[in-house]
mmCIF file of C-alpha atoms in Angstrom:
data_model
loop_
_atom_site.group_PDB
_atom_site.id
_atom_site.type_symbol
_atom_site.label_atom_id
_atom_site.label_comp_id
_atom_site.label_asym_id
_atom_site.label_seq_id
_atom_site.Cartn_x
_atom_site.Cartn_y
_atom_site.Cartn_z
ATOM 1 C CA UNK F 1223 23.711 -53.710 36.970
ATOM 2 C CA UNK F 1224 23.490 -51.798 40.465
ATOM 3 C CA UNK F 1225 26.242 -52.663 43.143
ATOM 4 C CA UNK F 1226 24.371 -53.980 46.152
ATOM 5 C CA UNK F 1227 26.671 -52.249 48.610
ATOM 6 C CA UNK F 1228 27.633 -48.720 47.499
ATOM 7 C CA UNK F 1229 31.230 -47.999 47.808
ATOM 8 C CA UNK F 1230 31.229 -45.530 50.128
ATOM 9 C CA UNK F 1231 29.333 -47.557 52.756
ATOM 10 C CA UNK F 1232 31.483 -48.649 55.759
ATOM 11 C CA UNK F 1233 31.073 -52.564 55.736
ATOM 12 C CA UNK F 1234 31.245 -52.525 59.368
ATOM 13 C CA UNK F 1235 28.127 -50.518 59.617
ATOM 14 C CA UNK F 1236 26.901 -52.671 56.904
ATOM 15 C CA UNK F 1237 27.301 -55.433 58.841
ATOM 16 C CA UNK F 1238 25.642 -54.144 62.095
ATOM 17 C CA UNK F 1239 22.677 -53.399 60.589
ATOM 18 C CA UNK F 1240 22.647 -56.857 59.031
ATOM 19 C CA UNK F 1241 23.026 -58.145 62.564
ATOM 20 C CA UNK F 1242 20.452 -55.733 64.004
ATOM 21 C CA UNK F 1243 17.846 -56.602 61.570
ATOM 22 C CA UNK F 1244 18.648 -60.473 62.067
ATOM 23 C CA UNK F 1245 17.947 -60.146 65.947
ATOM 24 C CA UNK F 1246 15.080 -58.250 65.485
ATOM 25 C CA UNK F 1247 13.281 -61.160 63.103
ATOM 26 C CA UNK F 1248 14.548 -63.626 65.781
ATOM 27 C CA UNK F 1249 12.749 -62.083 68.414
ATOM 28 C CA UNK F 1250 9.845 -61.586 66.598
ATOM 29 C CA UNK F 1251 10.394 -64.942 65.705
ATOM 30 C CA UNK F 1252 10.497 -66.270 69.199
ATOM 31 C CA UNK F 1253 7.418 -64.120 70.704
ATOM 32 C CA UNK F 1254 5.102 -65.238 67.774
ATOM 33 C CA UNK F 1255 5.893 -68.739 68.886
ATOM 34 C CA UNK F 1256 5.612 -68.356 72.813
ATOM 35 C CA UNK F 1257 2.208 -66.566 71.853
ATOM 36 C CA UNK F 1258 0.678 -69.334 69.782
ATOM 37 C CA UNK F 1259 2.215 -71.545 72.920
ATOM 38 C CA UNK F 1260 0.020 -69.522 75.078
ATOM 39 C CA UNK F 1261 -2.752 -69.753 73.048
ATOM 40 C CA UNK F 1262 -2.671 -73.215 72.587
ATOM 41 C CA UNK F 1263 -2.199 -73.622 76.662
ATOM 42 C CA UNK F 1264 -5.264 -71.461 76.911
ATOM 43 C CA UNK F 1265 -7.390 -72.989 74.477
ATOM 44 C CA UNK F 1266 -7.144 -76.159 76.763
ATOM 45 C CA UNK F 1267 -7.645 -74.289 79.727
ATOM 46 C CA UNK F 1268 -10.918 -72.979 78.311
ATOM 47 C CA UNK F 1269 -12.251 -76.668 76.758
ATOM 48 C CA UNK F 1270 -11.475 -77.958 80.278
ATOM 49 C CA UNK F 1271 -13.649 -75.260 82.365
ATOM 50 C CA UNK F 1272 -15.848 -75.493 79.702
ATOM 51 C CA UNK F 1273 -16.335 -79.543 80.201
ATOM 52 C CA UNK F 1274 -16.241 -79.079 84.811
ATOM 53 C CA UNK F 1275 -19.505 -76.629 83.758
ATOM 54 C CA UNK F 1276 -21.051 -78.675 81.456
ATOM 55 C CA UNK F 1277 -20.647 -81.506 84.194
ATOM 56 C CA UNK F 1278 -21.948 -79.061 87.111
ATOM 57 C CA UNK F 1279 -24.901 -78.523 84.869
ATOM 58 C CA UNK F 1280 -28.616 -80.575 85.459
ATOM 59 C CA UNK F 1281 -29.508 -83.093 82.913
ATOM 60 C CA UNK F 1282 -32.385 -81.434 81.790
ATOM 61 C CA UNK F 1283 -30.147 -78.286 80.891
ATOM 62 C CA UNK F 1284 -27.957 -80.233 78.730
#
């Protein structure tokens, strides 16, 4: 069976990439969820423009 950290790796580096990798999946983390927050916002937005038209509208239009 293969040792999962070689021996001649510095664990300190080891470590800092470990960290680096973990901040970098918590800030994609956190934009993918303030984007679908956005999109959700938006989506309401739209369906509320979308009713203040369909009110402006003539009956005979609808």
């Amino acid at each position: 069976m293969y040792d999962l950290i070689p021996a001649n790796v510095d664990s300190k580096y080891f470590h800092t990439s470990f960290l680096a990798l973990g901040l970098l999946c918590l800030g994609f983390l956190c934009l993918g969820t303030s984007l679908m927050k956005q999109n959700r916002k938006n989506e309401k937005d739209w369906d509320k423009n979308a009713q203040q038209e369909s009110d402006k509208m003539p009956i005979e239009m609808k």
